[in-house]
Amino acid sequence: MSNQAETLEFQAEARQLLQLVVHSIYSNKDVFLRELISNASDALDKLRLATLVDKDLVADTDDLHVAIEVDRDARTLTVRDNGIGMTRDEVVRLIGTIAKSGTAELLRQLRESSDARASQDLIGQFGVGFYAAFMVADTVTLLTRRAGETGGTRWQSTGEGTYSIETVDEAPQGTSVTLHLKPADTEDNLHDYTAEWTIREIVKRYSDFIAWPIRMRIERPGADGEPATSEVQTLNSMKALWARPRDEVDAAEYNEFYKHVSHDWADPLEVVHMKGEGTFEYEALLFLPSHAPLDMFSPQGRRGVQLYVKRVFIMDDCEALVPTYLRFVKGVVDAHDLSLNISREILQQDRQIQIVRRRLVRKVLATVRDLKTNHPERYRTFWTEFGAVVKEGLIDDTDNRDTLLEILSVASTNDPAEPTDLAGYVSRMKDGQTDIWYATGDSRATIENSPHLEAFRAKGHEVLLLTDPVDEVWVERVGTYDGRPLRSIAKGEVDLDTDEEKQQAETEREQQRQEFAALVEWLGTTLADSVREVRLSSRLTTSPACVVGDAHDLTPTLEKMYRAMGHEIPSTKRILEINPGHPLVAGLRKAHEQGDSSQALTETAELLYGLAVLAEGGELTDPARFTRTLADRLARTL
C-alpha cells in the first residue's frame, strides 16, 4: 500500500528552530491550534482559487471545511481539511526546510532572549505555526494529497531532528495533521486538548472569523440509561469581521483578526474600517502594525493586503490595492463587483481597483494625521517604525504630497530629543528668513559635527536633520513647502547675515578677498584634480575648510545610491570653501606669500582638503596616501 519510505533529517536551521520552539517557555501553548486551523483555512482558500483558475482541475469542492477530530482514549487530536493538499516535494520543502528570509536573525534573537514572553513574541513573529504542534505533542503525523493527484504522502516526526516520509496509495484530498498529545500539565500551561470545551474556547477566541466552517463531532451521554448521542457541530460563526458594523466588533476581535491576516504576534497600532458604496461597493478592514517587519526594505518583502470578491479569497499580497510606500499596511479588501478570476495584470489596469486604491490611501493617511493630532504617542510609534517608508511617497505620489508633508516628522537642531514637523519649523523661522534649511547624513551625530552647520549654529538658525537614505531624494523632488524653498546647508553659497550685518562686514570681506586671492588661486590649481573651485567661506566659524556642492549638484550620497542601482553617474567635482579666520588657513596664506613652493606646502593643501572631506563624513579617494602624509607631517613636529 505504500512505497518510497525514507527517513530524512531536518535542514539545520529548521532543526534549530524546531528545538527552540519546543523547549522555549511558551506561556500560551493554545496557539498551536490557531496555527493549524489557519493553515487549513489557507489550504481551502487556495483550492477555491485553483479551481477558478484551472477549470480542468479535478477536485471535490462541494463541502469545503475544517474538521477537528478527538480520540480521548488514544489521546490524539487531528485537524483535517479537504483543501489544496501537498505533493511529496512540497511536504519536504515546506516542512523539512525553512526557505524564509530572516531565519538566522530569528534564531539569534531567540537564543539571546531570556524572557519567556519575548521568546513567544519572536516565535509568533516568524509564523512558524506548524512547528508549534510539537509543544503539545510527542509525535506529529501528517497525511496529505494534492488536489487532482491520485497518490498521497505520509509524514511523521517526533521533532528530534529527523522525519519519515512515504508515498501512500490511498489518501483523502487535502491535509490532516494528527497530534499524539503529551499528558496534560497545568503547571506547564499544557491543557487537556482532547476536552471539548477547551477546543471550543480556543476556536472561539482565535478562529471564530475563519470563513470556512470548523466542525467537530460532539458526544453526549444519554440520560437515564439512554444510549449516548453524537452530532457534528460548527464551532465558529464564519461571519466576516469586515462586513460587521464597527460598533459591533470589539478590540479583541480586531486584534485576533489582525494576527490571522498578518501572522504578527503583537496587537495592531490602529484599525482602519471602511465601506465604499455607490457604483462600486467594497468593504475594507486595514491595520497599521505597531512595529516594522524585518523584510520591510527587502525587494522580496511581501505586502499585506488580501483581496476577496464576495467573501471568496482571490489573492494574497495584492500590490494593486496599496502603493509601495504603504506596503506595511495589513488587512482585507472585499470587492462586490469584480470577476472571481481576475488576474494581477488586469488589476493593475482596472479602473474600479484604482478608485479603491486612491480611497484606501487617503483613508490611511487621514488616520495617521488623526494620530498625529489626537494621539501623539501612538503617532510617534508609527513614525519611528514606518516614517522612512512613508517618505518614499513624497517622491512619486503627487496627489497626496500635501498630506504626506503634513504628517512628516523630522529631527532638527531646535530640540535634541523632540522631532518637528514642517509647520512647526516655519513658525520658528527668523524674521527675514526665506529658506527652510536642511542637512543630510548617516546619523544625527555626523550632521551635528559637520562644519557646514557652524554658521547656522552661531546665528541661531534651525536646521532639519535628515538621516534616512530616502531623504536625499524626496527633498530634491519636493523642492518647496508652503512657498518656501528647501535648501541644503551643504550646497551653494550661504549668507545668513541681515542687511545691516552685511553692510558692516562688507569692508572686511572685501579686504579678505584681496588678501586671500593669491592663495585661493593657487589652491584651485593645486587641487584641480579633486575640486572644481576654491572660495572663501561664509558658513564656517571654527573649522578650517569644508566641501560643498553647487545648488543643483547631486550629493555624494545620492551619486552612490544611483550607482548602486546600476546608473552611470559621472563624478562631480565639488567646491572647497576655506575659513579665512582659521589659523591653519592664515598660516597657509602666509607661507604662500613668502614664496614657499615646497612639497610640504602642497601636502598641507592636500591635507586641508582631506580634512574637509572627512569632517562631513565623506570618503577619501586615497586614504592610504592621506594617512601616510599626515603621519609624516606629525613626525616632523616632534
XYZ file of C-alpha atoms in Angstrom:
638
model
C 0.000 0.000 0.000
C 2.964 2.342 0.386
C 6.383 2.833 -1.162
C 9.384 5.148 -1.292
C 9.522 5.343 2.523
C 12.626 7.040 3.844
C 13.955 8.883 6.878
C 15.358 12.366 6.351
C 16.960 14.989 8.544
C 15.544 18.428 9.024
C 17.506 21.238 7.411
C 19.935 22.612 10.023
C 18.069 25.883 10.501
C 14.737 24.097 10.711
C 16.102 21.676 13.314
C 17.460 24.502 15.462
C 14.247 26.469 15.154
C 12.150 23.413 15.961
C 14.102 22.743 19.144
C 13.833 26.365 20.225
C 10.079 26.355 19.663
C 9.577 23.106 21.560
C 11.792 23.959 24.506
C 11.056 27.667 24.886
C 8.839 28.559 27.843
C 5.835 29.356 25.674
C 3.323 30.971 28.012
C 0.325 30.224 25.785
C 0.546 26.828 24.146
C -3.074 27.102 22.941
C -1.891 28.962 19.854
C -0.835 25.679 18.226
C -4.486 25.050 17.346
C -4.933 28.537 15.964
C -1.932 27.992 13.682
C -3.108 24.590 12.429
C -6.615 25.927 11.717
C -5.133 28.950 9.955
C -3.031 26.659 7.757
C -6.116 24.582 6.969
C -8.105 27.697 6.099
C -5.329 28.834 3.764
C -5.417 25.432 2.051
C -9.166 25.789 1.446
C -8.687 29.313 0.062
C -6.021 28.044 -2.298
C -8.197 25.197 -3.555
C -11.094 27.547 -4.283
C -8.740 29.854 -6.191
C -7.101 26.941 -8.043
C -10.464 25.678 -9.305
C -11.317 29.144 -10.576
C -8.034 29.444 -12.449
C -7.844 25.859 -13.734
C -11.219 24.675 -14.978
C -9.754 21.228 -15.683
C -8.630 20.622 -12.101
C -10.362 17.539 -10.733
C -11.193 18.405 -7.145
C -14.092 17.989 -4.751
C -15.302 21.450 -3.669
C -18.849 20.564 -2.611
C -18.270 20.797 1.138
C -15.040 22.617 1.939
C -14.445 22.744 5.687
C -12.037 22.192 8.567
C -12.671 19.220 10.828
C -11.344 18.665 14.338
C -11.322 15.048 15.481
C -10.559 13.862 19.003
C -9.783 10.377 20.324
C -9.729 10.673 24.110
C -8.595 7.062 24.627
C -5.653 7.307 22.222
C -5.078 10.956 23.248
C -4.889 12.228 19.685
C -6.195 15.404 18.132
C -6.499 15.747 14.370
C -7.027 18.915 12.328
C -8.256 17.936 8.876
C -9.105 19.951 5.763
C -10.221 18.994 2.260
C -8.294 21.822 0.629
C -5.481 22.029 -1.894
C -3.199 19.465 -0.234
C 0.518 18.978 -0.910
C 2.760 16.883 -3.099
C 5.639 14.898 -1.625
C 8.139 17.536 -2.764
C 6.054 20.295 -1.201
C 5.972 18.454 2.123
C 9.762 18.219 2.168
C 10.203 21.820 1.065
C 7.593 23.407 3.324
C 8.102 21.360 6.485
C 11.582 19.867 6.291
C 13.238 23.179 5.423
C 12.666 26.850 6.066
C 13.114 28.820 2.853
C 12.315 32.050 4.597
C 14.319 35.254 4.940
C 15.255 36.246 8.428
C 15.572 32.733 9.888
C 19.135 33.285 11.084
C 18.115 36.553 12.711
C 15.206 34.827 14.466
C 17.499 32.116 15.809
C 19.957 34.710 17.101
C 17.236 36.709 18.845
C 15.670 33.602 20.370
C 18.998 32.458 21.782
C 19.649 35.898 23.269
C 16.172 36.258 24.741
C 15.885 35.166 28.362
C 12.350 36.476 28.723
C 9.563 33.946 28.110
C 7.127 36.462 26.689
C 9.806 37.825 24.361
C 10.531 34.301 23.116
C 6.863 33.729 22.420
C 6.624 37.003 20.554
C 9.649 36.186 18.421
C 8.267 32.764 17.536
C 4.941 34.270 16.554
C 6.710 36.941 14.550
C 8.008 34.418 12.030
C 4.764 32.464 11.689
C 6.325 29.048 12.332
C 2.895 27.721 13.263
C 3.277 24.095 12.176
C 6.255 23.608 14.483
C 4.153 24.838 17.420
C 2.383 21.459 17.303
C 5.444 19.860 18.908
C 4.907 21.930 22.047
C 1.860 19.816 22.866
C 2.590 16.558 21.009
C 5.187 13.803 21.294
C 4.624 12.758 17.697
C 3.041 14.556 14.746
C 1.685 12.678 11.722
C 0.685 14.434 8.513
C -1.265 12.807 5.705
C -1.866 14.797 2.538
C -2.913 14.502 -1.098
C -2.688 17.276 -3.638
C -6.000 18.060 -5.342
C -6.054 16.494 -8.825
C -3.459 13.817 -7.975
C -4.034 10.172 -7.117
C -1.271 9.363 -4.624
C -0.703 10.840 -1.205
C 2.149 11.428 1.241
C 2.518 10.482 4.902
C 4.987 12.463 7.037
C 5.826 11.761 10.676
C 8.271 13.089 13.239
C 8.912 13.276 16.964
C 10.615 16.628 16.498
C 14.006 15.242 17.454
C 15.857 16.100 14.254
C 14.577 13.568 11.707
C 11.302 12.755 9.995
C 9.981 9.852 7.967
C 8.161 10.311 4.700
C 6.463 7.814 2.421
C 4.183 7.741 -0.591
C 0.784 6.162 0.040
C -1.747 4.954 -2.482
C -4.837 5.969 -0.546
C -5.316 9.392 0.987
C -8.250 11.814 1.009
C -7.949 15.163 -0.757
C -6.406 17.783 1.498
C -4.308 17.531 4.631
C -4.750 16.048 8.089
C -2.370 16.746 10.976
C -2.635 14.281 13.860
C -1.059 15.167 17.183
C -0.219 12.396 19.671
C -0.703 14.611 22.690
C 1.527 14.909 25.718
C -0.111 14.431 29.119
C -1.879 17.499 30.472
C 0.300 19.553 32.817
C -1.343 22.585 34.405
C 1.950 23.818 35.864
C 3.404 23.948 32.364
C 0.218 25.527 30.918
C -0.347 22.329 28.952
C -4.105 21.813 28.863
C -6.127 18.746 28.012
C -6.610 19.315 24.300
C -8.995 16.383 23.982
C -11.561 18.226 26.109
C -14.494 19.609 24.128
C -14.750 22.898 25.979
C -11.025 23.550 25.763
C -11.238 23.217 21.980
C -14.400 25.314 21.785
C -12.803 28.114 23.782
C -9.652 28.170 21.649
C -11.614 28.171 18.370
C -13.910 30.930 19.592
C -11.003 33.040 20.792
C -8.747 32.663 17.782
C -10.681 31.363 14.788
C -14.291 32.474 15.004
C -13.854 34.699 11.927
C -12.443 31.966 9.669
C -14.545 31.964 6.508
C -14.826 28.156 6.413
C -16.846 26.022 8.856
C -14.805 24.428 11.622
C -16.622 21.266 12.621
C -16.280 18.770 15.444
C -18.315 15.707 16.409
C -19.757 16.215 19.858
C -20.557 13.222 22.069
C -23.306 13.489 24.715
C -24.008 10.782 27.319
C -27.563 9.527 27.344
C -29.870 10.363 30.250
C -31.456 7.705 32.463
C -29.880 4.790 30.698
C -30.495 6.107 27.202
C -27.707 5.480 24.663
C -25.133 8.214 24.038
C -25.740 10.597 21.179
C -23.426 12.433 18.888
C -23.732 15.221 16.363
C -21.394 17.309 14.212
C -21.400 20.956 15.266
C -19.889 24.032 13.647
C -17.724 25.806 16.225
C -17.187 29.174 14.500
C -19.596 31.881 13.384
C -17.915 32.302 9.938
C -19.162 35.891 9.827
C -16.649 38.057 8.002
C -15.373 40.591 10.510
C -15.005 43.282 7.867
C -18.699 43.019 6.974
C -19.882 43.773 10.503
C -20.527 47.357 11.674
C -17.604 48.758 13.609
C -19.678 49.293 16.766
C -20.448 45.560 16.825
C -16.787 44.477 16.828
C -14.685 44.731 19.972
C -10.960 45.358 20.181
C -10.131 41.716 20.971
C -11.805 40.543 17.760
C -9.914 43.129 15.703
C -6.653 42.091 17.339
C -7.146 38.406 16.635
C -8.203 39.035 13.050
C -5.118 41.194 12.530
C -2.891 38.412 13.831
C -4.595 35.980 11.471
C -4.029 38.037 8.310
C -0.603 39.385 9.246
C 0.998 36.471 11.144
C 2.163 39.112 13.603
C 2.484 38.445 17.314
C 1.602 41.930 18.606
C -1.671 43.856 18.532
C -2.088 46.445 15.758
C -1.436 50.105 16.403
C -4.619 51.294 14.681
C -7.668 49.864 12.898
C -8.987 51.339 9.629
C -12.503 50.017 8.953
C -14.262 51.467 5.917
C -17.001 50.763 3.424
C -17.414 52.050 -0.114
C -20.883 52.370 -1.606
C -22.290 53.547 -4.916
C -21.419 52.258 -8.356
C -18.633 50.068 -6.921
C -19.179 48.563 -3.492
C -16.450 47.195 -1.281
C -15.524 46.726 2.352
C -12.037 47.159 3.765
C -10.538 46.276 7.116
C -6.968 47.538 7.317
C -4.469 47.724 10.141
C -1.437 49.842 10.953
C 1.049 47.489 12.685
C 2.800 48.513 15.868
C 6.239 47.531 14.589
C 8.038 47.199 11.268
C 8.516 43.723 9.724
C 12.075 42.520 9.194
C 11.594 42.355 5.419
C 10.202 45.871 5.015
C 13.172 47.003 2.929
C 13.740 43.673 1.197
C 12.939 43.513 -2.542
C 11.227 40.192 -1.798
C 9.245 41.650 1.097
C 5.525 40.954 0.968
C 2.683 43.406 1.169
C -0.132 42.571 3.497
C -3.495 43.344 1.850
C -5.625 40.405 0.744
C -8.282 40.690 -1.964
C -11.638 38.963 -1.649
C -14.597 39.097 -4.019
C -17.961 38.463 -2.355
C -16.198 36.729 0.571
C -14.216 34.482 -1.786
C -10.471 34.710 -1.373
C -8.817 35.842 -4.618
C -5.228 36.687 -3.814
C -2.793 37.473 -1.064
C -0.251 40.273 -1.245
C -2.363 42.353 -3.655
C 0.022 45.010 -4.954
C -2.684 46.891 -6.856
C -4.505 47.930 -3.677
C -1.803 49.929 -1.900
C 1.263 51.825 -3.150
C 4.739 50.636 -2.283
C 5.213 53.244 0.420
C 2.254 51.746 2.349
C 3.459 48.168 1.947
C 3.379 47.642 5.719
C -0.422 48.045 5.871
C -2.184 44.730 6.577
C -5.769 43.685 6.085
C -8.545 42.697 3.712
C -10.447 44.352 0.885
C -13.666 42.625 -0.172
C -14.962 43.884 -3.545
C -18.506 43.076 -4.621
C -18.375 43.586 -8.375
C -15.104 42.101 -9.626
C -14.721 38.907 -11.595
C -13.671 35.937 -9.476
C -10.854 35.009 -11.873
C -9.303 38.448 -12.174
C -5.520 38.438 -12.594
C -2.835 40.635 -11.081
C -2.130 42.138 -14.509
C -5.785 43.072 -15.041
C -5.984 44.513 -11.530
C -3.184 46.962 -12.303
C -5.334 48.455 -15.093
C -8.775 48.055 -13.568
C -10.388 51.469 -13.131
C -12.506 50.394 -10.169
C -9.494 48.988 -8.335
C -7.627 52.232 -8.950
C -10.530 54.137 -7.373
C -10.454 51.820 -4.341
C -6.694 52.260 -4.100
C -6.986 56.072 -4.029
C -9.654 55.898 -1.336
C -7.641 53.461 0.776
C -4.549 55.662 0.571
C -6.474 58.789 1.552
C -8.114 56.973 4.468
C -4.834 55.547 5.764
C -3.099 58.932 5.569
C -6.080 60.620 7.228
C -5.818 58.058 10.025
C -2.133 58.859 10.504
C -2.941 62.574 10.514
C -5.543 61.953 13.220
C -2.967 60.047 15.280
C -0.577 62.963 14.938
C -3.220 65.437 16.127
C -5.011 63.458 18.816
C -2.739 60.571 19.842
C 0.854 61.864 19.712
C 2.417 58.876 21.473
C 0.881 56.383 19.059
C 1.855 58.647 16.166
C 5.431 58.706 17.460
C 5.465 54.906 17.478
C 4.107 54.831 13.939
C 6.606 57.324 12.569
C 9.554 55.703 14.325
C 8.675 52.355 12.757
C 7.440 53.421 9.317
C 8.489 57.027 8.673
C 11.391 56.052 6.417
C 8.974 54.098 4.183
C 6.177 56.672 4.194
C 8.641 59.315 2.944
C 9.012 57.286 -0.252
C 5.537 58.537 -1.143
C 6.841 62.107 -1.335
C 8.790 61.088 -4.428
C 6.006 59.671 -6.591
C 2.601 60.277 -5.015
C 1.993 63.867 -6.080
C -1.752 63.547 -5.411
C -1.152 63.047 -1.687
C 2.070 65.023 -1.316
C 0.480 67.811 0.731
C -0.936 65.317 3.224
C 2.376 63.471 3.402
C 4.199 66.740 4.110
C 1.640 67.462 6.808
C 2.293 64.183 8.650
C 6.067 64.321 8.116
C 8.188 64.302 11.266
C 11.934 65.011 11.265
C 14.699 65.714 13.727
C 16.037 69.244 13.928
C 18.564 71.355 15.793
C 15.686 73.003 17.674
C 15.446 70.130 20.177
C 17.836 67.230 20.786
C 15.002 64.818 21.600
C 11.748 66.067 20.074
C 11.279 65.936 16.291
C 9.365 68.645 14.454
C 7.002 68.922 11.530
C 7.459 71.411 8.727
C 4.698 73.692 10.013
C 6.491 73.897 13.363
C 9.764 74.773 11.638
C 8.124 77.543 9.626
C 6.538 79.007 12.758
C 10.018 79.364 14.298
C 11.753 80.892 11.271
C 13.654 84.099 11.943
C 12.473 87.432 10.591
C 13.632 87.773 7.021
C 14.411 84.048 6.663
C 13.090 82.737 3.341
C 14.572 79.225 3.152
C 13.921 76.003 5.049
C 17.402 74.693 5.791
C 18.203 71.009 5.986
C 21.241 68.751 6.263
C 21.581 65.092 5.249
C 23.910 62.481 6.673
C 24.264 58.973 8.051
C 23.366 59.973 11.600
C 22.415 62.943 13.734
C 25.848 62.918 15.372
C 27.584 63.086 11.987
C 25.493 66.051 10.896
C 25.851 67.931 14.177
C 29.634 67.625 13.947
C 29.713 68.781 10.336
C 31.446 72.102 9.632
C 28.509 73.025 7.388
C 26.433 73.590 10.495
C 28.740 76.080 12.198
C 27.330 79.350 10.882
C 23.751 78.149 11.386
C 24.511 77.281 14.987
C 26.264 80.601 15.536
C 23.357 82.574 14.042
C 20.645 80.503 15.764
C 19.068 79.206 12.553
C 17.195 75.918 12.896
C 18.267 73.104 10.545
C 16.343 69.915 9.754
C 18.499 66.819 10.267
C 17.681 64.133 7.675
C 19.317 60.754 8.160
C 17.307 58.267 6.049
C 18.642 57.408 2.562
C 15.310 58.403 1.005
C 15.724 61.944 2.386
C 18.350 62.667 -0.239
C 15.737 62.078 -2.935
C 12.471 63.493 -1.624
C 13.826 66.909 -0.616
C 15.081 67.371 -4.169
C 11.787 66.185 -5.663
C 9.526 68.240 -3.367
C 11.599 71.418 -3.590
C 9.343 73.717 -1.562
C 6.959 73.754 1.388
C 4.394 76.482 1.945
C 6.074 78.509 -0.793
C 9.481 78.327 0.908
C 12.439 76.583 -0.774
C 14.010 73.558 0.888
C 17.759 74.255 0.832
C 20.717 72.104 1.782
C 23.282 73.732 4.071
C 25.942 71.896 2.042
C 25.013 73.389 -1.336
C 25.508 76.782 -2.915
C 26.700 79.866 -1.110
C 25.264 80.596 2.305
C 24.797 84.079 3.672
C 22.873 84.289 6.926
C 23.694 87.918 7.726
C 20.995 90.544 7.838
C 21.251 93.544 5.512
C 22.695 95.606 8.366
C 25.278 92.927 9.179
C 26.234 92.685 5.521
C 26.896 96.435 5.339
C 29.022 96.350 8.480
C 31.069 93.357 7.278
C 31.426 94.324 3.606
C 34.693 96.208 4.107
C 36.242 93.308 6.000
C 35.047 90.777 3.414
C 36.455 92.756 0.531
C 39.775 93.014 2.333
C 39.806 89.230 2.916
C 39.024 88.562 -0.749
C 42.020 90.639 -1.743
C 44.345 89.168 0.892
C 43.473 85.567 0.063
C 43.088 85.928 -3.706
C 46.515 84.501 -4.458
C 46.085 81.576 -2.065
C 42.632 80.788 -3.459
C 44.017 80.738 -6.994
C 46.971 78.553 -6.001
C 44.753 76.089 -4.118
C 42.430 75.865 -7.118
C 45.369 74.911 -9.325
C 46.997 72.561 -6.796
C 43.767 70.697 -6.040
C 42.358 70.827 -9.581
C 42.073 67.025 -9.759
C 39.817 66.998 -6.689
C 37.812 70.254 -6.628
C 36.058 72.443 -9.153
C 36.622 75.724 -7.321
C 38.123 77.182 -4.156
C 36.492 80.142 -2.410
C 36.262 81.895 0.935
C 33.508 80.592 3.185
C 30.732 82.427 4.973
C 29.408 79.269 6.667
C 32.482 78.320 8.737
C 33.278 79.656 12.194
C 35.663 77.108 13.766
C 36.690 74.601 11.071
C 39.439 75.407 8.550
C 37.564 74.177 5.454
C 34.572 72.301 4.091
C 33.461 70.889 0.768
C 30.127 71.936 -0.740
C 28.210 71.467 -3.964
C 26.516 73.869 -6.320
C 22.810 74.384 -5.773
C 21.839 71.752 -8.365
C 24.638 69.218 -7.863
C 23.931 65.656 -6.783
C 25.206 64.946 -3.295
C 27.919 62.268 -2.916
C 25.419 60.036 -1.124
C 22.912 60.347 -3.953
C 25.615 59.608 -6.532
C 26.487 56.454 -4.603
C 22.824 55.407 -4.441
C 22.346 55.809 -8.189
C 25.499 53.824 -8.942
C 24.319 51.052 -6.595
C 21.135 50.867 -8.678
C 23.189 50.438 -11.851
C 23.001 54.007 -13.195
C 26.040 55.540 -14.856
C 26.573 58.797 -12.957
C 29.664 60.904 -13.711
C 31.615 62.018 -10.658
C 31.005 65.653 -9.770
C 33.852 67.775 -8.500
C 32.839 69.851 -5.530
C 33.814 73.247 -4.153
C 36.344 73.737 -1.364
C 35.486 76.588 0.986
C 38.193 77.839 3.319
C 37.817 79.792 6.550
C 39.960 82.954 6.422
C 39.787 83.276 10.215
C 41.280 79.869 10.963
C 44.986 79.748 11.986
C 45.726 76.898 9.567
C 44.365 78.833 6.588
C 46.059 82.039 7.750
C 49.368 80.164 8.125
C 48.973 78.627 4.686
C 48.406 82.086 3.184
C 51.498 83.463 4.916
C 53.694 80.587 3.715
C 52.420 81.005 0.182
C 53.024 84.778 0.215
C 56.606 84.165 1.309
C 57.159 82.203 -1.859
C 57.170 78.750 -0.314
C 56.633 76.322 -3.166
C 57.897 73.221 -1.407
C 56.316 69.812 -1.477
C 55.374 70.361 2.164
C 53.069 73.259 1.232
C 51.381 71.141 -1.424
C 50.933 68.347 1.106
C 49.356 70.817 3.541
C 46.835 71.798 0.862
C 46.022 68.143 0.254
C 45.618 67.537 3.973
C 43.341 70.564 4.243
C 41.089 69.128 1.535
C 41.164 65.637 3.083
C 40.182 67.009 6.485
C 37.227 68.798 4.887
C 36.041 65.562 3.239
C 36.345 63.587 6.475
C 34.599 66.292 8.507
C 31.379 65.827 6.522
C 31.572 62.034 6.785
C 32.831 61.564 3.224
C 35.259 59.031 1.801
C 38.810 59.837 0.673
C 39.838 58.664 -2.775
C 43.278 57.614 -1.440
C 43.081 57.145 2.346
C 46.474 55.436 2.481
C 48.202 58.469 0.967
C 46.334 60.789 3.342
C 47.313 58.861 6.481
C 50.906 58.486 5.310
C 51.223 62.221 4.602
C 49.603 63.119 7.926
C 51.907 60.769 9.851
C 54.984 62.240 8.152
C 53.925 65.796 8.954
C 53.220 64.926 12.585
C 56.600 63.241 12.889
C 58.340 66.431 11.749
C 56.755 68.394 14.596
C 58.311 66.155 17.276
